[in-house]
GROMACS .gro file of C-alpha atoms in nm:
model
  230
    1MET     CA    1   2.973  -0.654   0.557
    2ALA     CA    2   2.929  -0.980   0.363
    3GLY     CA    3   2.658  -1.085   0.608
    4ASN     CA    4   2.465  -0.761   0.553
    5THR     CA    5   2.491  -0.807   0.176
    6GLN     CA    6   2.350  -1.158   0.200
    7VAL     CA    7   2.064  -1.034   0.415
    8ARG     CA    8   1.980  -0.760   0.164
    9LEU     CA    9   1.997  -1.001  -0.127
   10GLY     CA   10   1.769  -1.240   0.059
   11ILE     CA   11   1.514  -0.966   0.123
   12VAL     CA   12   1.518  -0.851  -0.240
   13LEU     CA   13   1.484  -1.207  -0.369
   14PHE     CA   14   1.195  -1.277  -0.133
   15ALA     CA   15   1.011  -0.959  -0.240
   16VAL     CA   16   1.063  -1.041  -0.609
   17VAL     CA   17   0.929  -1.395  -0.563
   18VAL     CA   18   0.620  -1.269  -0.380
   19THR     CA   19   0.549  -1.009  -0.649
   20ALA     CA   20   0.598  -1.259  -0.931
   21ALA     CA   21   0.366  -1.507  -0.765
   22ALA     CA   22   0.095  -1.244  -0.728
   23SER     CA   23   0.133  -1.144  -1.093
   24PHE     CA   24   0.107  -1.506  -1.209
   25ALA     CA   25  -0.201  -1.572  -0.997
   26LEU     CA   26  -0.384  -1.267  -1.127
   27GLY     CA   27  -0.284  -1.346  -1.484
   28ARG     CA   28  -0.436  -1.692  -1.449
   29ARG     CA   29  -0.768  -1.543  -1.328
   30GLY     CA   30  -0.822  -1.308  -1.619
   31ALA     CA   31  -0.699  -1.228  -1.967
   32ALA     CA   32  -0.392  -1.007  -1.964
   33PRO     CA   33  -0.297  -0.768  -2.242
   34SER     CA   34  -0.037  -0.899  -2.483
   35GLY     CA   35   0.303  -0.849  -2.326
   36GLY     CA   36   0.134  -0.709  -2.015
   37ASN     CA   37   0.276  -0.721  -1.663
   38HIS     CA   38   0.112  -0.708  -1.325
   39ARG     CA   39   0.114  -0.327  -1.314
   40ASP     CA   40  -0.066  -0.307  -1.652
   41ILE     CA   41  -0.318  -0.572  -1.552
   42ARG     CA   42  -0.405  -0.405  -1.224
   43GLN     CA   43  -0.447  -0.068  -1.395
   44ILE     CA   44  -0.694  -0.224  -1.639
   45VAL     CA   45  -0.883  -0.395  -1.355
   46VAL     CA   46  -0.913  -0.065  -1.164
   47ASN     CA   47  -1.019   0.111  -1.485
   48TYR     CA   48  -1.294  -0.144  -1.550
   49THR     CA   49  -1.412  -0.108  -1.191
   50VAL     CA   50  -1.431   0.272  -1.175
   51ALA     CA   51  -1.583   0.294  -1.523
   52ARG     CA   52  -1.917   0.176  -1.385
   53ILE     CA   53  -1.932   0.372  -1.058
   54ASP     CA   54  -1.927   0.733  -0.938
   55ASP     CA   55  -1.744   0.908  -0.653
   56PRO     CA   56  -1.550   0.605  -0.525
   57ILE     CA   57  -1.334   0.579  -0.217
   58ILE     CA   58  -1.000   0.453  -0.352
   59VAL     CA   59  -0.770   0.246  -0.133
   60LEU     CA   60  -0.423   0.274  -0.290
   61GLY     CA   61  -0.110   0.087  -0.191
   62ASP     CA   62   0.095  -0.231  -0.216
   63SER     CA   63   0.021  -0.604  -0.192
   64ILE     CA   64  -0.120  -0.565   0.160
   65VAL     CA   65  -0.389  -0.346   0.006
   66GLU     CA   66  -0.429  -0.567  -0.300
   67ALA     CA   67  -0.491  -0.875  -0.085
   68ALA     CA   68  -0.738  -0.698   0.143
   69THR     CA   69  -1.109  -0.776   0.147
   70LEU     CA   70  -1.260  -0.428   0.159
   71PRO     CA   71  -1.621  -0.328   0.230
   72LEU     CA   72  -1.829  -0.274  -0.082
   73SER     CA   73  -1.918   0.083   0.009
   74ALA     CA   74  -1.936   0.352   0.275
   75CYS     CA   75  -2.203   0.621   0.301
   76GLY     CA   76  -2.312   0.550  -0.056
   77HIS     CA   77  -1.960   0.564  -0.204
   78PRO     CA   78  -1.825   0.243  -0.363
   79ILE     CA   79  -1.487   0.135  -0.225
   80VAL     CA   80  -1.229   0.037  -0.487
   81ASN     CA   81  -0.920  -0.172  -0.415
   82ALA     CA   82  -0.631  -0.010  -0.604
   83GLY     CA   83  -0.355  -0.214  -0.446
   84LEU     CA   84  -0.051  -0.296  -0.659
   85ALA     CA   85   0.182  -0.573  -0.542
   86GLY     CA   86   0.540  -0.453  -0.510
   87ALA     CA   87   0.449  -0.082  -0.504
   88THR     CA   88   0.672   0.167  -0.324
   89THR     CA   89   0.665   0.542  -0.280
   90ALA     CA   90   0.883   0.555  -0.594
   91SER     CA   91   0.634   0.363  -0.813
   92ASP     CA   92   0.454   0.669  -0.957
   93LEU     CA   93   0.124   0.545  -0.818
   94SER     CA   94  -0.028   0.886  -0.887
   95GLY     CA   95   0.031   0.854  -1.262
   96TRP     CA   96  -0.074   0.489  -1.250
   97LEU     CA   97  -0.400   0.575  -1.073
   98LYS     CA   98  -0.473   0.869  -1.304
   99GLY     CA   99  -0.441   0.632  -1.599
  100ALA     CA  100  -0.696   0.400  -1.439
  101LEU     CA  101  -0.939   0.676  -1.338
  102GLY     CA  102  -0.948   0.861  -1.668
  103THR     CA  103  -1.177   1.159  -1.621
  104ARG     CA  104  -1.339   1.028  -1.303
  105ARG     CA  105  -1.263   1.189  -0.968
  106PRO     CA  106  -1.256   0.988  -0.643
  107TYR     CA  107  -1.451   1.099  -0.338
  108ALA     CA  108  -1.158   1.006  -0.113
  109ILE     CA  109  -0.820   0.830  -0.136
  110ILE     CA  110  -0.664   0.619   0.138
  111VAL     CA  111  -0.294   0.538   0.085
  112SER     CA  112  -0.090   0.268   0.258
  113LEU     CA  113   0.276   0.227   0.156
  114GLY     CA  114   0.614   0.170   0.314
  115VAL     CA  115   0.706  -0.194   0.365
  116ASN     CA  116   0.844  -0.241   0.012
  117ASP     CA  117   1.053   0.074   0.045
  118ALA     CA  118   1.246  -0.106   0.318
  119LEU     CA  119   1.260  -0.440   0.137
  120THR     CA  120   1.338  -0.363  -0.227
  121PHE     CA  121   1.598  -0.086  -0.204
  122SER     CA  122   1.954  -0.186  -0.114
  123PRO     CA  123   2.038  -0.014   0.106
  124PRO     CA  124   1.695   0.120   0.212
  125ALA     CA  125   1.647   0.491   0.158
  126THR     CA  126   1.680   0.728   0.451
  127SER     CA  127   1.367   0.838   0.635
  128ALA     CA  128   1.408   1.183   0.480
  129ALA     CA  129   1.418   1.039   0.127
  130PHE     CA  130   1.117   0.819   0.203
  131ALA     CA  131   0.925   1.119   0.337
  132GLY     CA  132   1.015   1.327   0.032
  133ARG     CA  133   0.884   1.064  -0.209
  134TYR     CA  134   0.569   1.003  -0.004
  135GLU     CA  135   0.492   1.375   0.019
  136ALA     CA  136   0.538   1.418  -0.357
  137LEU     CA  137   0.293   1.133  -0.417
  138LEU     CA  138   0.037   1.277  -0.177
  139HIS     CA  139   0.065   1.626  -0.328
  140ASP     CA  140  -0.016   1.474  -0.668
  141LEU     CA  141  -0.306   1.274  -0.526
  142SER     CA  142  -0.445   1.585  -0.353
  143LYS     CA  143  -0.521   1.721  -0.700
  144LEU     CA  144  -0.767   1.434  -0.745
  145THR     CA  145  -0.959   1.461  -0.417
  146GLU     CA  146  -1.012   1.684  -0.116
  147ARG     CA  147  -1.019   1.384   0.121
  148LEU     CA  148  -0.677   1.224   0.157
  149PHE     CA  149  -0.571   0.970   0.419
  150ILE     CA  150  -0.252   0.782   0.509
  151LEU     CA  151  -0.300   0.438   0.658
  152GLU     CA  152  -0.007   0.338   0.879
  153PHE     CA  153   0.166   0.033   0.736
  154PRO     CA  154   0.246  -0.265   0.961
  155PRO     CA  155   0.593  -0.374   1.072
  156VAL     CA  156   0.744  -0.707   0.971
  157GLU     CA  157   0.791  -1.024   1.172
  158ALA     CA  158   1.061  -1.291   1.177
  159ARG     CA  159   0.845  -1.566   1.029
  160GLY     CA  160   0.873  -1.822   0.748
  161PRO     CA  161   1.172  -1.738   0.523
  162PHE     CA  162   1.198  -1.401   0.698
  163THR     CA  163   1.486  -1.470   0.938
  164PRO     CA  164   1.552  -1.266   1.255
  165ALA     CA  165   1.850  -1.101   1.081
  166MET     CA  166   1.635  -1.003   0.780
  167ALA     CA  167   1.360  -0.872   1.008
  168GLU     CA  168   1.612  -0.668   1.208
  169THR     CA  169   1.757  -0.511   0.895
  170ALA     CA  170   1.415  -0.426   0.753
  171MET     CA  171   1.281  -0.293   1.084
  172ALA     CA  172   1.571  -0.050   1.117
  173ALA     CA  173   1.430   0.131   0.811
  174ILE     CA  174   1.062   0.063   0.883
  175THR     CA  175   1.082   0.215   1.232
  176GLY     CA  176   1.209   0.540   1.083
  177TYR     CA  177   0.953   0.536   0.804
  178ARG     CA  178   0.662   0.482   1.043
  179ALA     CA  179   0.789   0.758   1.270
  180ALA     CA  180   0.791   0.997   0.971
  181LEU     CA  181   0.423   0.943   0.887
  182PRO     CA  182   0.271   1.207   1.123
  183LYS     CA  183   0.489   1.481   0.974
  184ILE     CA  184   0.416   1.358   0.621
  185ALA     CA  185   0.045   1.382   0.698
  186ARG     CA  186   0.078   1.736   0.837
  187ASN     CA  187   0.283   1.854   0.538
  188THR     CA  188   0.027   1.723   0.288
  189ASN     CA  189  -0.299   1.800   0.472
  190ALA     CA  190  -0.371   1.428   0.492
  191ILE     CA  191  -0.524   1.248   0.788
  192LEU     CA  192  -0.314   0.973   0.944
  193LEU     CA  193  -0.496   0.651   1.031
  194SER     CA  194  -0.305   0.462   1.298
  195LEU     CA  195  -0.315   0.084   1.313
  196PRO     CA  196  -0.460  -0.069   1.628
  197ALA     CA  197  -0.221  -0.280   1.835
  198LEU     CA  198  -0.102  -0.589   1.647
  199GLU     CA  199  -0.069  -0.910   1.844
  200ALA     CA  200   0.191  -1.155   1.713
  201PRO     CA  201   0.172  -1.346   1.496
  202PHE     CA  202  -0.002  -1.098   1.264
  203THR     CA  203   0.158  -1.205   0.934
  204ILE     CA  204   0.162  -1.515   0.717
  205GLU     CA  205   0.533  -1.514   0.637
  206GLY     CA  206   0.670  -1.203   0.799
  207ILE     CA  207   0.520  -0.944   0.564
  208HIS     CA  208   0.167  -1.016   0.445
  209LEU     CA  209  -0.109  -1.000   0.703
  210ASN     CA  210  -0.292  -1.303   0.836
  211THR     CA  211  -0.646  -1.299   0.974
  212ALA     CA  212  -0.543  -1.128   1.298
  213GLY     CA  213  -0.337  -0.869   1.111
  214TYR     CA  214  -0.620  -0.783   0.875
  215SER     CA  215  -0.861  -0.757   1.165
  216ALA     CA  216  -0.658  -0.462   1.295
  217TRP     CA  217  -0.600  -0.325   0.944
  218ASP     CA  218  -0.973  -0.338   0.867
  219LYS     CA  219  -1.049  -0.129   1.176
  220ALA     CA  220  -0.815   0.143   1.049
  221ILE     CA  221  -0.983   0.133   0.707
  222GLN     CA  222  -1.324   0.161   0.871
  223ARG     CA  223  -1.204   0.462   1.069
  224GLY     CA  224  -1.086   0.622   0.745
  225THR     CA  225  -1.416   0.572   0.567
  226GLU     CA  226  -1.604   0.709   0.868
  227LEU     CA  227  -1.391   1.023   0.866
  228ALA     CA  228  -1.428   1.058   0.490
  229CYS     CA  229  -1.804   1.029   0.519
  230GLY     CA  230  -1.814   1.293   0.790
   0.00000   0.00000   0.00000
């Protein structure tokens, strides 16, 4: 029991450090609102981006999305990176995105979430609880667009500070979460975009994708934009 507690604490600490580092880096690149945090800053960045475009394809998710290099557009629709480091299915991303969009309506929304649900909750939520939160988010997002997609999130690897024990604990939850995605998609009229096969190593430190990982991830994004464009 003590060993499991140490593993969970290690995972939580690692996720917090990664999120804090991302927030600090973004804060150094641009002026942040007084007393602002990373969530506030990212919402303002997305707001500034969508304010000058029409009918965007929004890619919404966690730090894997935020760190992605997305195409500029697809079939005439600008693609907007709305990734938020540390985001989970419990992060009210629908309300956060609505605040960034204002009165604008996206052409399509692609969502990729799940890894942080397994890493930041102790113990991780059940697959049923994860599915319930994800479906509630997607139902809210469906009010913003008729084209809704779920991008399968990648598993973790035992790399860097991510020990085999930590990876095993996280993957016990992640396996269930990934298996729930097809039913989540059916229940919300979303289209599931599966990741191509990932060849190890596909992460930098166990979580965030390296070049090989993003190569597979980018193919899934491309498939989503192609389907959205018809």
